[in-house]
Short mmCIF file of C-alpha atoms in Angstrom, two decimals:
data_model
loop_
_atom_site.label_atom_id
_atom_site.label_comp_id
_atom_site.label_asym_id
_atom_site.label_seq_id
_atom_site.Cartn_x
_atom_site.Cartn_y
_atom_site.Cartn_z
CA UNK A 1 141.27 15.62 37.19
CA UNK A 2 143.33 15.79 33.97
CA UNK A 3 146.16 18.32 33.84
CA UNK A 4 147.64 19.64 30.60
CA UNK A 5 150.82 21.70 30.61
CA UNK A 6 152.85 22.55 27.55
CA UNK A 7 156.06 21.98 29.54
CA UNK A 8 155.27 18.30 30.05
CA UNK A 9 154.70 15.50 27.54
CA UNK A 10 154.15 17.92 24.65
CA UNK A 11 151.04 19.20 26.40
CA UNK A 12 149.26 15.85 26.52
CA UNK A 13 146.96 15.59 29.55
CA UNK A 14 147.78 13.38 32.52
CA UNK A 15 145.80 12.44 35.61
CA UNK A 16 147.29 10.61 38.58
CA UNK A 17 143.75 9.96 39.76
CA UNK A 18 143.50 7.37 36.97
CA UNK A 19 146.12 5.28 38.70
CA UNK A 20 145.47 6.04 42.39
CA UNK A 21 145.22 2.39 43.48
CA UNK A 22 148.61 1.59 41.98
CA UNK A 23 149.99 4.93 43.16
CA UNK A 24 149.00 4.07 46.74
CA UNK A 25 150.53 0.60 46.47
CA UNK A 26 153.73 1.29 44.58
CA UNK A 27 154.80 4.91 45.09
CA UNK A 28 155.27 4.93 48.84
CA UNK A 29 158.96 4.26 48.22
CA UNK A 30 161.03 6.97 49.91
CA UNK A 31 163.61 5.26 52.16
CA UNK A 32 163.80 6.01 55.88
CA UNK A 33 166.92 8.13 55.25
CA UNK A 34 164.80 10.59 53.26
CA UNK A 35 162.37 11.24 56.11
CA UNK A 36 165.15 11.32 58.71
CA UNK A 37 166.93 14.00 56.69
CA UNK A 38 163.77 16.12 56.64
CA UNK A 39 163.45 15.80 60.41
CA UNK A 40 167.13 16.70 60.80
CA UNK A 41 166.43 19.89 58.83
CA UNK A 42 163.44 20.56 61.14
CA UNK A 43 160.87 19.98 58.41
CA UNK A 44 157.73 18.30 59.78
CA UNK A 45 158.71 17.98 63.42
CA UNK A 46 156.93 18.30 66.77
CA UNK A 47 154.98 21.50 67.37
CA UNK A 48 154.78 22.43 63.69
CA UNK A 49 151.68 22.86 61.52
CA UNK A 50 152.53 21.68 58.01
CA UNK A 51 150.69 21.96 54.70
CA UNK A 52 151.66 19.41 52.04
CA UNK A 53 150.74 20.58 48.54
CA UNK A 54 150.14 17.97 45.84
CA UNK A 55 149.98 15.35 48.58
CA UNK A 56 148.79 12.53 46.30
CA UNK A 57 147.96 9.55 48.49
CA UNK A 58 149.41 11.30 51.53
CA UNK A 59 152.84 9.68 51.31
CA UNK A 60 154.71 12.54 52.97
CA UNK A 61 152.24 13.27 55.83
CA UNK A 62 151.76 9.59 56.62
CA UNK A 63 155.46 8.85 56.83
CA UNK A 64 156.39 12.06 58.63
CA UNK A 65 153.65 12.05 61.26
CA UNK A 66 155.85 10.00 63.60
CA UNK A 67 158.07 13.05 64.01
CA UNK A 68 155.25 14.91 65.74
CA UNK A 69 154.01 17.55 63.30
CA UNK A 70 150.34 18.28 62.54
CA UNK A 71 149.78 17.76 58.82
CA UNK A 72 147.24 18.92 56.26
CA UNK A 73 147.44 17.48 52.76
CA UNK A 74 145.88 18.93 49.60
CA UNK A 75 145.63 17.46 46.13
CA UNK A 76 143.72 18.31 42.96
CA UNK A 77 142.58 14.68 42.53
CA UNK A 78 139.58 13.47 44.51
CA UNK A 79 140.66 9.88 43.92
CA UNK A 80 144.14 10.53 45.30
CA UNK A 81 142.65 12.09 48.42
CA UNK A 82 140.25 9.14 48.78
CA UNK A 83 143.25 6.82 49.10
CA UNK A 84 145.12 9.27 51.33
CA UNK A 85 142.22 9.33 53.78
CA UNK A 86 141.71 5.57 53.66
CA UNK A 87 145.39 4.76 54.25
CA UNK A 88 145.64 7.31 57.06
CA UNK A 89 142.51 6.07 58.80
CA UNK A 90 143.62 2.45 58.51
CA UNK A 91 146.91 3.39 60.16
CA UNK A 92 145.09 5.29 62.92
CA UNK A 93 146.48 8.65 61.82
CA UNK A 94 144.66 11.95 62.16
CA UNK A 95 145.62 13.92 59.06
CA UNK A 96 143.41 16.54 57.42
CA UNK A 97 142.98 16.28 53.65
CA UNK A 98 141.53 18.74 51.14
CA UNK A 99 140.58 18.21 47.50
CA UNK A 100 141.91 21.31 45.76
CA UNK A 101 144.54 22.53 43.38
CA UNK A 102 147.36 24.44 45.05
CA UNK A 103 146.29 27.54 43.13
CA UNK A 104 142.72 27.41 44.50
CA UNK A 105 143.56 26.89 48.17
CA UNK A 106 142.71 29.61 50.64
CA UNK A 107 144.04 29.86 54.19
CA UNK A 108 144.38 32.70 56.66
CA UNK A 109 147.73 34.48 56.76
CA UNK A 110 150.34 32.81 58.98
CA UNK A 111 148.45 29.51 59.21
CA UNK A 112 151.46 27.18 58.87
CA UNK A 113 155.01 26.77 60.11
CA UNK A 114 156.00 24.70 57.08
CA UNK A 115 154.67 24.23 53.54
CA UNK A 116 155.97 21.28 51.52
CA UNK A 117 155.71 20.29 47.87
CA UNK A 118 157.06 16.82 47.16
CA UNK A 119 157.46 15.61 43.57
CA UNK A 120 154.92 18.13 42.32
CA UNK A 121 156.05 21.77 42.48
CA UNK A 122 156.98 21.82 38.78
CA UNK A 123 153.28 21.45 37.92
CA UNK A 124 152.13 24.55 39.81
CA UNK A 125 151.60 28.07 38.51
CA UNK A 126 154.34 29.85 40.47
CA UNK A 127 152.88 33.30 39.85
CA UNK A 128 149.75 32.25 41.76
CA UNK A 129 151.12 29.80 44.32
CA UNK A 130 154.24 31.57 45.61
CA UNK A 131 152.49 34.68 47.00
CA UNK A 132 149.95 32.40 48.67
CA UNK A 133 152.59 30.21 50.27
CA UNK A 134 154.40 33.30 51.51
CA UNK A 135 151.17 34.57 53.08
CA UNK A 136 150.25 31.23 54.67
CA UNK A 137 153.61 30.85 56.38
CA UNK A 138 154.24 32.26 59.83
CA UNK A 139 157.11 34.65 60.38
CA UNK A 140 160.28 32.60 59.96
CA UNK A 141 158.32 29.76 58.34
CA UNK A 142 159.76 27.48 55.71
CA UNK A 143 158.80 26.24 52.24
CA UNK A 144 160.43 22.92 51.30
CA UNK A 145 160.54 21.69 47.69
CA UNK A 146 161.36 17.97 47.62
CA UNK A 147 162.18 15.66 44.73
CA UNK A 148 163.53 12.16 44.13
CA UNK A 149 164.28 10.67 40.71
CA UNK A 150 165.92 7.50 39.48
CA UNK A 151 169.14 7.99 37.50
CA UNK A 152 168.92 5.92 34.29
CA UNK A 153 172.63 6.36 33.52
CA UNK A 154 173.37 4.30 36.63
CA UNK A 155 170.84 1.53 36.04
CA UNK A 156 170.34 -0.71 33.03
CA UNK A 157 166.91 -1.66 34.39
CA UNK A 158 165.80 1.97 34.66
CA UNK A 159 167.18 2.70 31.19
CA UNK A 160 165.29 -0.22 29.63
CA UNK A 161 162.08 0.71 31.45
CA UNK A 162 162.33 4.28 30.16
CA UNK A 163 162.84 2.99 26.62
CA UNK A 164 159.66 0.92 26.87
CA UNK A 165 157.66 3.86 28.23
CA UNK A 166 158.84 5.97 25.30
CA UNK A 167 157.99 3.20 22.84
CA UNK A 168 154.32 3.45 23.83
CA UNK A 169 154.28 7.13 24.80
CA UNK A 170 156.96 9.00 22.83
CA UNK A 171 155.70 12.34 24.19
CA UNK A 172 156.62 11.41 27.77
CA UNK A 173 159.19 13.88 29.10
CA UNK A 174 159.65 12.38 32.56
CA UNK A 175 162.80 10.35 31.92
CA UNK A 176 166.48 10.98 31.51
CA UNK A 177 167.07 12.56 34.92
CA UNK A 178 170.61 13.46 35.92
CA UNK A 179 172.09 14.66 39.19
CA UNK A 180 171.66 18.39 39.39
CA UNK A 181 173.17 20.88 41.79
CA UNK A 182 170.68 22.33 44.27
CA UNK A 183 170.88 26.11 44.18
CA UNK A 184 168.72 29.10 45.05
CA UNK A 185 166.25 29.54 42.15
CA UNK A 186 165.39 32.98 40.82
CA UNK A 187 161.65 32.40 41.33
CA UNK A 188 162.17 32.09 45.09
CA UNK A 189 164.20 35.25 45.66
CA UNK A 190 161.32 37.76 46.02
CA UNK A 191 159.74 35.69 48.78
CA UNK A 192 162.35 33.52 50.46
CA UNK A 193 165.92 33.21 51.61
CA UNK A 194 167.92 30.00 51.31
CA UNK A 195 168.13 27.86 54.44
CA UNK A 196 169.34 24.52 53.00
CA UNK A 197 170.12 23.19 49.54
CA UNK A 198 170.74 19.46 49.77
CA UNK A 199 171.33 16.75 47.19
CA UNK A 200 172.31 13.14 47.87
CA UNK A 201 172.30 9.69 46.32
CA UNK A 202 170.05 7.05 47.76
CA UNK A 203 169.44 3.44 46.66
CA UNK A 204 165.80 2.36 46.50
CA UNK A 205 165.09 -1.37 46.69
CA UNK A 206 162.52 -3.00 44.41
CA UNK A 207 161.19 -6.37 43.40
CA UNK A 208 160.13 -7.04 39.83
CA UNK A 209 156.52 -6.44 40.91
CA UNK A 210 157.15 -3.20 42.77
CA UNK A 211 159.35 -1.72 40.03
CA UNK A 212 156.73 -2.61 37.43
CA UNK A 213 154.11 -0.93 39.61
CA UNK A 214 156.32 2.12 40.09
CA UNK A 215 156.73 2.56 36.34
CA UNK A 216 153.09 1.82 35.57
CA UNK A 217 152.01 4.53 38.03
CA UNK A 218 154.19 7.19 36.42
CA UNK A 219 153.02 10.07 34.23
CA UNK A 220 154.08 8.25 31.08
CA UNK A 221 151.88 5.15 31.47
CA UNK A 222 149.08 4.83 34.02
CA UNK A 223 148.54 8.55 34.54
CA UNK A 224 148.79 9.31 30.82
CA UNK A 225 146.06 9.45 28.20
CA UNK A 226 147.06 6.05 26.77
CA UNK A 227 144.17 3.67 26.18
CA UNK A 228 143.66 0.55 28.29
CA UNK A 229 144.74 -1.53 25.30
CA UNK A 230 147.99 0.42 24.91
CA UNK A 231 148.74 0.13 28.62
CA UNK A 232 148.09 -3.63 28.49
CA UNK A 233 150.55 -4.01 25.61
CA UNK A 234 153.16 -2.02 27.53
CA UNK A 235 152.58 -4.14 30.64
CA UNK A 236 153.08 -7.39 28.72
CA UNK A 237 156.35 -6.20 27.23
CA UNK A 238 157.64 -4.64 30.44
CA UNK A 239 156.89 -7.75 32.48
CA UNK A 240 158.59 -9.90 29.86
CA UNK A 241 161.71 -7.76 30.18
CA UNK A 242 161.62 -7.84 33.99
CA UNK A 243 161.49 -11.65 33.89
CA UNK A 244 165.11 -11.46 32.65
CA UNK A 245 166.43 -9.49 35.64
CA UNK A 246 166.99 -10.56 39.28
CA UNK A 247 163.92 -10.78 41.50
CA UNK A 248 165.22 -7.99 43.76
CA UNK A 249 167.46 -5.06 42.87
CA UNK A 250 168.32 -1.48 43.81
CA UNK A 251 167.70 1.53 41.57
CA UNK A 252 169.97 4.54 42.29
CA UNK A 253 168.00 7.73 42.96
CA UNK A 254 168.98 11.38 43.44
CA UNK A 255 167.21 13.32 46.18
CA UNK A 256 167.01 17.10 46.32
CA UNK A 257 165.76 19.19 49.22
CA UNK A 258 165.36 22.94 48.79
CA UNK A 259 164.51 24.44 52.17
CA UNK A 260 163.49 28.10 51.86
CA UNK A 261 162.91 30.57 54.69
CA UNK A 262 160.16 33.19 54.49
CA UNK A 263 161.42 36.75 54.11
#
């Protein structure tokens, strides 16, 4: 389902469902340290019922299930949920999935111990979603906003890839990330207190193929409104560039974890 938001890409629509096959193959990239940190903060652990908003292909529930929590994933894209279900079933995992926007979801009060939003909270209508999350959480429950972005200033490969995305999609606003301090946001204060605010560097390993797939499955290329012909031209040029770099390499990323406690 296409999404258009004036705060992203000059309002041009994007749809991760367009690129679900590549998303499933190339965006399950969070290192083990990321999931271990969540478990250390008691996010997604044994005895908890967790709702993952904007779950995509179920990356977070599938990788966190080993810590013992019971997960439900929701995403606006039917195609994303199709892959989430398929990957979970293939792995023998019992995870519930729902096709729905975060704003349209409806659960009974105090249904979950934890609600998570990984790589997606910026797309939601906070005025609608925050009161719902607060209601869905049990007393003392937690809302965790998670994000991981490559840092182009620390990687020539990431910088060049961003330049090529912008060459074909100059409206893309998903690049240029910098390390940012993790602090209590104003939007959270009416509903939550601050439990943890964590930021840390983490290297993510890629091959030429997997980095190409990661970039293709971003909002600026595969999920964008570019035509198939434009995407093919980008692919040819990006692959030609990647042929000049080592076969394997690390891209520095910055991880942020905002762990909020229900008031």
